Tab-separated table of C-alpha atoms in Angstrom:
chain	number	residue	atom	x	y	z
Q	1	MET	CA	22.263	-22.513	-17.579
Q	2	THR	CA	21.103	-18.323	-18.692
Q	3	GLU	CA	18.193	-17.070	-16.442
Q	4	VAL	CA	14.834	-15.998	-18.279
Q	5	LEU	CA	13.694	-12.762	-16.606
Q	6	THR	CA	10.178	-12.260	-16.625
Q	7	GLU	CA	8.831	-8.686	-17.391
Q	8	SER	CA	7.932	-8.555	-13.590
Q	9	ASP	CA	11.499	-9.355	-12.905
Q	10	LEU	CA	12.829	-6.327	-14.523
Q	11	VAL	CA	10.664	-4.182	-12.429
Q	12	LEU	CA	11.292	-6.201	-8.966
Q	13	ASP	CA	15.484	-4.458	-9.925
Q	14	ALA	CA	13.988	-1.041	-10.909
Q	15	ILE	CA	12.379	-0.758	-7.485
Q	16	GLN	CA	15.348	-2.869	-5.864
Q	17	ARG	CA	17.833	-0.395	-7.595
Q	18	TYR	CA	16.122	2.391	-7.737
Q	19	PRO	CA	14.359	3.507	-4.707
Q	20	VAL	CA	15.235	7.544	-4.765
Q	21	ALA	CA	11.815	8.439	-3.925
Q	22	ASN	CA	11.574	5.576	-1.100
Q	23	ASN	CA	7.963	4.427	-1.785
Q	24	PRO	CA	6.941	2.181	1.236
Q	25	SER	CA	4.261	0.462	-1.008
Q	26	ALA	CA	7.509	-0.101	-4.351
Q	27	PHE	CA	6.255	-4.201	-3.761
Q	28	LEU	CA	3.288	-3.803	-5.313
Q	29	ALA	CA	4.424	-2.918	-8.558
Q	30	LEU	CA	4.640	-6.500	-8.710
Q	31	ASN	CA	0.949	-7.078	-8.414
Q	32	ASP	CA	-1.047	-9.405	-11.233
Q	33	GLY	CA	-2.561	-7.585	-13.461
Q	34	ASN	CA	0.095	-4.636	-13.809
Q	35	LEU	CA	0.799	-3.626	-17.303
Q	36	TYR	CA	4.585	-2.324	-17.299
Q	37	PHE	CA	6.009	1.195	-19.501
Q	38	ARG	CA	9.927	0.955	-20.739
Q	39	ALA	CA	11.312	3.683	-22.421
Q	40	GLU	CA	14.175	2.981	-24.949
Q	41	GLY	CA	17.325	4.398	-23.800
Q	42	VAL	CA	15.792	5.102	-20.790
Q	43	PRO	CA	16.429	3.561	-17.228
Q	44	GLY	CA	13.523	2.423	-14.947
Q	45	VAL	CA	9.657	1.744	-14.973
Q	46	VAL	CA	6.731	2.838	-15.417
Q	47	VAL	CA	3.512	0.594	-13.631
Q	48	TYR	CA	0.061	1.042	-14.373
Q	49	ARG	CA	-3.291	-0.433	-15.190
Q	50	GLU	CA	-5.590	0.754	-18.352
Q	51	PHE	CA	-9.346	1.673	-17.784
Q	52	ASP	CA	-11.366	3.031	-20.275
Q	53	ARG	CA	-10.183	6.109	-21.389
Q	54	TYR	CA	-6.935	6.182	-18.447
Q	55	LEU	CA	-4.103	4.892	-17.970
Q	56	VAL	CA	-3.882	4.839	-13.970
Q	57	GLN	CA	-0.331	5.198	-12.879
Q	58	PHE	CA	0.900	3.558	-9.705
Q	59	ALA	CA	3.564	5.989	-8.038
Q	60	GLY	CA	6.338	7.598	-9.715
Q	61	PRO	CA	8.427	6.346	-12.556
Q	62	PHE	CA	11.038	3.955	-10.778
Q	63	ALA	CA	14.056	5.197	-12.202
Q	64	PRO	CA	17.787	6.849	-11.539
Q	65	LEU	CA	17.389	10.458	-9.942
Q	66	GLU	CA	18.390	12.091	-12.881
Q	67	ALA	CA	16.058	10.166	-15.605
Q	68	ARG	CA	12.948	9.971	-13.707
Q	69	ARG	CA	11.506	13.002	-14.957
Q	70	ARG	CA	12.024	12.277	-19.238
Q	71	LEU	CA	10.482	8.902	-18.079
Q	72	LEU	CA	7.482	10.264	-16.681
Q	73	GLN	CA	7.434	12.462	-20.548
Q	74	GLU	CA	8.091	9.751	-22.541
Q	75	PHE	CA	4.957	7.996	-20.626
Q	76	VAL	CA	2.912	11.097	-21.367
Q	77	ARG	CA	3.808	10.774	-25.098
Q	78	HIS	CA	2.611	6.906	-24.930
Q	79	ALA	CA	-0.640	8.130	-23.452
Q	80	ALA	CA	-1.015	10.669	-26.003
Q	81	GLU	CA	-0.480	8.531	-28.769
Q	82	LEU	CA	-3.060	5.797	-27.548
Q	83	GLY	CA	-5.506	8.767	-26.905
Q	84	LYS	CA	-5.222	8.304	-23.009
Q	85	GLU	CA	-5.538	10.092	-20.056
Q	86	ILE	CA	-3.142	9.696	-16.854
Q	87	VAL	CA	-4.225	9.921	-13.474
Q	88	ALA	CA	-1.268	8.988	-11.279
Q	89	VAL	CA	-1.705	8.095	-7.688
Q	90	GLN	CA	-0.050	7.281	-4.331
Q	91	VAL	CA	3.015	9.723	-6.020
Q	92	GLN	CA	5.497	10.710	-3.792
Q	93	ASP	CA	6.704	14.139	-2.362
Q	94	GLY	CA	9.997	13.956	-4.004
Q	95	ASP	CA	7.859	12.638	-7.494
Q	96	ALA	CA	5.548	15.655	-7.579
Q	97	PRO	CA	8.342	18.363	-8.403
Q	98	ASP	CA	8.005	16.619	-11.790
Q	99	TYR	CA	4.747	16.178	-12.136
Q	100	VAL	CA	3.672	19.759	-11.910
Q	101	ALA	CA	6.753	20.699	-14.323
Q	102	GLU	CA	4.463	18.414	-16.634
Q	103	GLY	CA	1.196	20.230	-16.580
Q	104	PHE	CA	-0.689	18.093	-13.706
Q	105	THR	CA	-2.322	19.052	-10.950
Q	106	VAL	CA	-1.101	17.323	-7.974
Q	107	ASN	CA	-2.779	17.303	-5.073
Q	108	GLN	CA	-2.030	15.070	-1.703
Q	109	MET	CA	-4.425	11.911	-0.931
Q	110	GLY	CA	-3.481	10.679	1.773
Q	111	GLY	CA	-0.367	10.064	3.943
Q	112	SER	CA	2.173	6.684	4.945
Q	113	PHE	CA	3.150	5.661	8.585
Q	114	ALA	CA	6.089	3.935	9.830
Q	115	LEU	CA	7.765	2.782	12.769
Q	116	GLU	CA	11.190	2.904	13.512
Q	117	LEU	CA	11.851	-0.550	15.666
Q	118	SER	CA	14.739	0.326	17.647
Q	119	ARG	CA	12.084	3.255	19.344
Q	120	PHE	CA	9.413	0.844	19.337
Q	121	THR	CA	7.842	0.146	23.081
Q	122	LEU	CA	4.279	-0.482	24.158
Q	123	ALA	CA	5.453	0.764	27.451
Q	124	GLY	CA	3.464	3.177	30.040
Q	125	THR	CA	-0.327	3.768	30.410
Q	126	ALA	CA	-0.792	5.309	26.846
Q	127	PHE	CA	-0.386	1.400	25.363
Q	128	MET	CA	-2.164	0.177	27.934
Q	129	GLN	CA	-5.276	-0.110	26.257
Q	130	LEU	CA	-3.291	-2.355	23.419
Q	131	ARG	CA	-1.377	-3.926	25.847
Q	132	ASN	CA	-4.919	-5.424	27.065
Q	133	LYS	CA	-6.313	-6.019	24.220
Q	134	ILE	CA	-3.141	-8.135	23.578
Q	135	SER	CA	-3.345	-10.531	26.242
Q	136	ARG	CA	-7.311	-10.956	25.695
Q	137	ALA	CA	-6.696	-12.579	23.052
Q	138	LEU	CA	-3.598	-14.264	23.755
Q	139	ARG	CA	-6.259	-15.467	26.604
Q	140	THR	CA	-8.085	-17.454	24.601
Q	141	GLY	CA	-5.800	-20.055	23.487
Q	142	MET	CA	-4.438	-18.424	20.212
Q	143	VAL	CA	-1.048	-19.311	19.440
Q	144	VAL	CA	1.152	-16.265	16.486
Q	145	ARG	CA	3.637	-17.290	14.717
Q	146	GLU	CA	5.431	-16.769	11.234
Q	147	VAL	CA	4.537	-19.734	8.481
Q	148	PRO	CA	5.083	-20.835	5.543
Q	149	LEU	CA	2.074	-19.562	3.057
Q	150	GLU	CA	2.032	-22.988	1.445
Q	151	GLN	CA	1.016	-24.862	5.733
Q	152	TRP	CA	-1.764	-22.282	5.465
Q	153	HIS	CA	-2.813	-21.185	2.035
Q	154	ASP	CA	-5.578	-22.803	2.095
Q	155	ALA	CA	-7.219	-21.643	4.888
Q	156	MET	CA	-6.574	-18.164	4.001
Q	157	LEU	CA	-8.337	-18.259	0.975
Q	158	GLU	CA	-11.328	-20.038	3.408
Q	159	LEU	CA	-10.870	-16.539	5.593
Q	160	ASP	CA	-11.205	-13.984	2.915
Q	161	ARG	CA	-14.149	-15.440	1.321
Q	162	GLY	CA	-15.809	-15.389	4.509
Q	163	TRP	CA	-14.587	-12.013	5.565
Q	164	LEU	CA	-15.572	-10.460	1.960
Q	165	GLY	CA	-18.862	-11.577	2.753
Q	166	THR	CA	-19.410	-9.621	5.675
Q	167	LYS	CA	-18.756	-6.857	3.310
Q	168	GLY	CA	-21.896	-7.099	1.470
Q	169	GLU	CA	-23.017	-8.060	-1.762
Q	170	ASN	CA	-21.308	-8.371	-5.172
Q	171	VAL	CA	-17.997	-6.904	-3.073
Q	172	LYS	CA	-15.496	-7.721	-4.722
Q	173	PRO	CA	-11.584	-7.754	-2.794
Q	174	LEU	CA	-9.108	-4.888	-3.274
Q	175	GLU	CA	-6.211	-5.000	-5.220
Q	176	PHE	CA	-3.528	-2.500	-6.898
Q	177	LEU	CA	-3.236	-0.704	-4.649
Q	178	VAL	CA	-3.049	-3.489	-1.846
Q	179	GLY	CA	-0.947	-6.332	-1.855
Q	180	GLN	CA	-1.278	-9.830	-2.403
Q	181	TYR	CA	-0.256	-13.560	-1.403
Q	182	GLY	CA	1.090	-16.332	-3.913
Q	183	GLY	CA	3.063	-16.875	-7.281
Q	184	ARG	CA	6.385	-15.885	-8.325
Q	185	TYR	CA	7.725	-13.666	-5.354
Q	186	GLN	CA	5.987	-15.555	-2.616
Q	187	PRO	CA	9.223	-16.288	-1.333
Q	188	MET	CA	10.369	-12.219	-0.500
Q	189	ARG	CA	6.690	-11.822	1.149
Q	190	ARG	CA	6.179	-13.560	4.520
Q	191	VAL	CA	2.878	-14.552	6.591
Q	192	PHE	CA	2.478	-14.368	10.236
Q	193	ILE	CA	-1.427	-16.037	12.071
Q	194	GLY	CA	-3.010	-16.234	14.600
Q	195	GLU	CA	-4.830	-20.011	15.425
Q	196	THR	CA	-6.456	-21.417	17.548
Q	197	ASP	CA	-6.871	-25.416	17.691
Q	198	GLY	CA	-6.237	-26.045	13.765
Q	199	ARG	CA	-8.858	-23.136	13.057
Q	200	LEU	CA	-6.984	-19.876	11.209
Q	201	MET	CA	-8.279	-16.438	13.433
Q	202	GLY	CA	-6.638	-14.558	11.432
Q	203	TYR	CA	-2.988	-13.320	9.382
Q	204	ILE	CA	-0.708	-10.598	8.368
Q	205	THR	CA	1.361	-10.501	5.298
Q	206	TYR	CA	4.613	-8.019	4.756
Q	207	SER	CA	5.814	-7.320	1.841
Q	208	PRO	CA	9.960	-6.070	1.577
Q	209	VAL	CA	10.708	-1.865	2.164
Q	210	TYR	CA	13.786	-0.592	0.237
Q	211	GLY	CA	15.486	2.526	0.135
Q	212	GLU	CA	15.974	5.308	2.592
Q	213	HIS	CA	13.819	3.490	5.285
Q	214	PRO	CA	13.889	0.021	5.113
Q	215	GLY	CA	12.219	-2.989	6.416
Q	216	TRP	CA	8.594	-4.347	6.008
Q	217	LEU	CA	4.746	-3.215	4.959
Q	218	HIS	CA	2.365	-4.545	7.121
Q	219	ASP	CA	0.048	-5.051	3.873
Q	220	LEU	CA	-2.897	-7.457	3.559
Q	221	THR	CA	-5.521	-8.086	6.789
Q	222	ARG	CA	-7.947	-10.471	7.644
Q	223	ARG	CA	-9.772	-11.710	10.701
Q	224	GLN	CA	-12.318	-14.066	11.717
Q	225	PRO	CA	-15.680	-12.501	11.936
Q	226	ASP	CA	-16.084	-14.583	15.225
Q	227	ALA	CA	-12.116	-13.585	16.392
Q	228	PRO	CA	-12.139	-12.074	19.784
Q	229	PRO	CA	-11.251	-8.184	19.567
Q	230	GLY	CA	-6.710	-7.762	20.181
Q	231	VAL	CA	-6.104	-10.604	17.293
Q	232	MET	CA	-5.144	-8.242	14.740
Q	233	GLU	CA	-2.615	-6.183	17.768
Q	234	ALA	CA	-1.463	-9.942	18.744
Q	235	ILE	CA	-0.358	-11.360	15.317
Q	236	ASN	CA	1.473	-7.720	14.800
Q	237	LYS	CA	3.263	-7.652	18.048
Q	238	THR	CA	4.641	-11.132	17.140
Q	239	ALA	CA	5.842	-9.702	13.967
Q	240	ILE	CA	7.244	-6.267	15.404
Q	241	ASP	CA	9.005	-8.884	18.476
Q	242	THR	CA	10.207	-10.804	15.415
Q	243	PHE	CA	11.759	-7.822	13.032
Q	244	ILE	CA	13.894	-6.482	16.103
Q	245	ALA	CA	15.323	-9.445	16.729
Q	246	GLU	CA	16.592	-9.317	13.047
Q	247	GLY	CA	18.232	-6.501	13.544
Q	248	VAL	CA	14.548	-4.663	10.693
Q	249	PRO	CA	15.352	-0.994	10.839
Q	250	TRP	CA	11.286	0.020	9.989
Q	251	LEU	CA	8.070	-1.369	9.900
Q	252	HIS	CA	5.478	0.550	7.071
Q	253	PHE	CA	1.850	0.457	7.858
Q	254	GLY	CA	1.305	1.505	4.510
Q	255	PHE	CA	-0.713	4.378	2.920
Q	256	THR	CA	-4.070	5.678	4.237
Q	257	PRO	CA	-6.563	8.295	2.074
Q	258	PHE	CA	-8.032	11.298	2.858
Q	259	CYS	CA	-5.499	11.827	5.716
Q	260	GLU	CA	-3.380	14.256	7.195
Q	261	LEU	CA	-4.476	16.889	4.413
Q	262	GLU	CA	-3.579	19.521	6.344
Q	263	THR	CA	0.003	18.721	8.042
Q	264	GLN	CA	1.987	18.272	4.699
Q	265	PRO	CA	3.210	19.952	1.767
Q	266	LYS	CA	0.586	21.530	-1.122
Q	267	PHE	CA	2.484	21.950	-4.244
Q	268	PRO	CA	1.674	24.753	-6.849
Q	269	GLY	CA	-1.611	24.592	-8.817
Q	270	TYR	CA	-3.290	22.314	-6.359
Q	271	SER	CA	-6.761	22.375	-6.487
Q	272	LYS	CA	-8.598	23.814	-3.722
Q	273	ALA	CA	-11.834	21.918	-4.999
Q	274	PHE	CA	-10.306	18.756	-4.538
Q	275	HIS	CA	-8.233	19.018	-1.212
Q	276	TRP	CA	-11.969	19.735	-0.209
Q	277	PHE	CA	-13.642	17.161	-1.491
Q	278	MET	CA	-10.337	14.865	-0.096
Q	279	SER	CA	-11.489	16.594	3.281
Q	280	HIS	CA	-15.501	15.403	3.319
Q	281	LEU	CA	-14.065	12.108	2.227
Q	282	TRP	CA	-12.067	11.516	4.995
Q	283	GLU	CA	-15.034	12.526	6.761
Q	284	HIS	CA	-17.912	11.178	5.063
Q	285	GLY	CA	-16.220	8.314	2.916
Q	286	GLU	CA	-16.613	5.136	4.629
Q	287	MET	CA	-18.189	3.502	2.288
Q	288	VAL	CA	-15.396	4.347	-0.073
Q	289	TYR	CA	-13.040	3.344	2.211
Q	290	PRO	CA	-12.495	2.856	6.190
Q	291	ALA	CA	-9.654	5.637	6.128
Q	292	GLN	CA	-10.778	6.641	9.675
Q	293	THR	CA	-10.704	3.175	11.209
Q	294	GLN	CA	-6.871	2.006	9.590
Q	295	HIS	CA	-5.777	5.199	10.655
Q	296	ALA	CA	-6.922	4.355	14.023
Q	297	TYR	CA	-4.788	1.270	13.767
Q	298	LYS	CA	-1.597	2.794	12.353
Q	299	HIS	CA	-2.278	5.014	15.685
Q	300	LYS	CA	-2.279	2.987	18.195
Q	301	TRP	CA	1.670	1.816	17.667
Q	302	ASN	CA	3.122	5.711	18.116
Q	303	PRO	CA	4.132	6.241	14.359
Q	304	THR	CA	7.281	7.804	14.308
Q	305	LEU	CA	7.458	8.571	10.212
Q	306	MET	CA	4.316	10.627	8.328
Q	307	THR	CA	4.631	10.946	4.730
Q	308	GLY	CA	2.269	12.585	2.367
Q	309	GLU	CA	0.953	10.112	-0.934
Q	310	TYR	CA	-0.414	12.657	-4.043
Q	311	ILE	CA	-2.077	11.740	-6.992
Q	312	GLY	CA	-1.293	13.858	-10.499
Q	313	PHE	CA	-3.902	14.523	-12.703
Q	314	GLN	CA	-2.605	14.754	-15.915
Q	315	ARG	CA	-5.625	17.234	-17.831
Q	316	GLY	CA	-6.679	19.171	-14.450
Q	317	ALA	CA	-7.929	17.085	-10.813
Q	318	SER	CA	-11.929	15.213	-11.796
Q	319	ILE	CA	-13.684	13.256	-10.055
Q	320	PRO	CA	-14.567	10.793	-12.801
Q	321	ALA	CA	-10.051	10.069	-13.056
Q	322	LEU	CA	-10.414	9.593	-9.447
Q	323	VAL	CA	-13.457	7.227	-10.124
Q	324	HIS	CA	-10.892	5.267	-12.076
Q	325	ILE	CA	-8.544	4.499	-9.575
Q	326	PHE	CA	-10.907	2.867	-7.072
Q	327	ARG	CA	-11.940	1.063	-10.097
Q	328	ALA	CA	-8.061	-0.055	-10.304
Q	329	CYS	CA	-8.899	-0.975	-7.035
Q	330	ASN	CA	-12.001	-2.818	-6.595
Q	331	ALA	CA	-14.030	-0.358	-4.415
Q	332	ILE	CA	-16.658	0.176	-6.994
């Protein structure tokens, strides 16, 4: 029987075949709600969402190195035909020069962090507090293990609803730049949970990472509002131990906006005003995204690799374009 490939299957093939930009979040290209652009005669795919007059692009083109700029040019042409403007988010530094060459303003928006598992340790006084938090959580009787999604799917959905309720009225779950669970590609993801006497206390999902630093992406995290401190750390430590036993090279912690803005390269034509605005959001943007909290959590694990992630504005850096990224993420 001939296998019928869906459009997203072709995207999966692209992110596996062309991981040349080494985007650790590439698997998010398969999220429900994404749109895909392909150009005749050009290998690869562009992933995006459409909001008002913007095409909000996720990452750079997933294409062979020699075809990436051409595919970007075709996407620019496609946007012009629709009367739309492109804003691209989570562009990697390897893709940024192509965007600059096509007239985009490219600014750093944040960074991604990764841990080389062969170098992982929690020994020493620097990790005493983390070890104590993990021990405290486990002393409550919580059991941590990897599970099939179907066994805990309903409980995870219920936890999601309760967790979202703590964020305020009319708050929607984040999407687009965060992962999801369930659906066609769930067998490629992994789920680790903490449970106490059959009650789900928290969970973390992990998505595959391809490219130069293969491994797993620490993705969705949720915990009960009354869960004891250390629940998420205990779950992640169990996952790390599992990955190390399997010989997995890297654990990625994913994208954190607004951080590490003075540590990474800046590209010609970047906007100093927008750079200042990102710095302002780092200091005062907790209502938009808890960047400092996420940054602190990731640094607990002493990551060994940090890379900048960028935003590309087709018609100059602008707050309206940034707002449409947040709209795509359900952040506003």
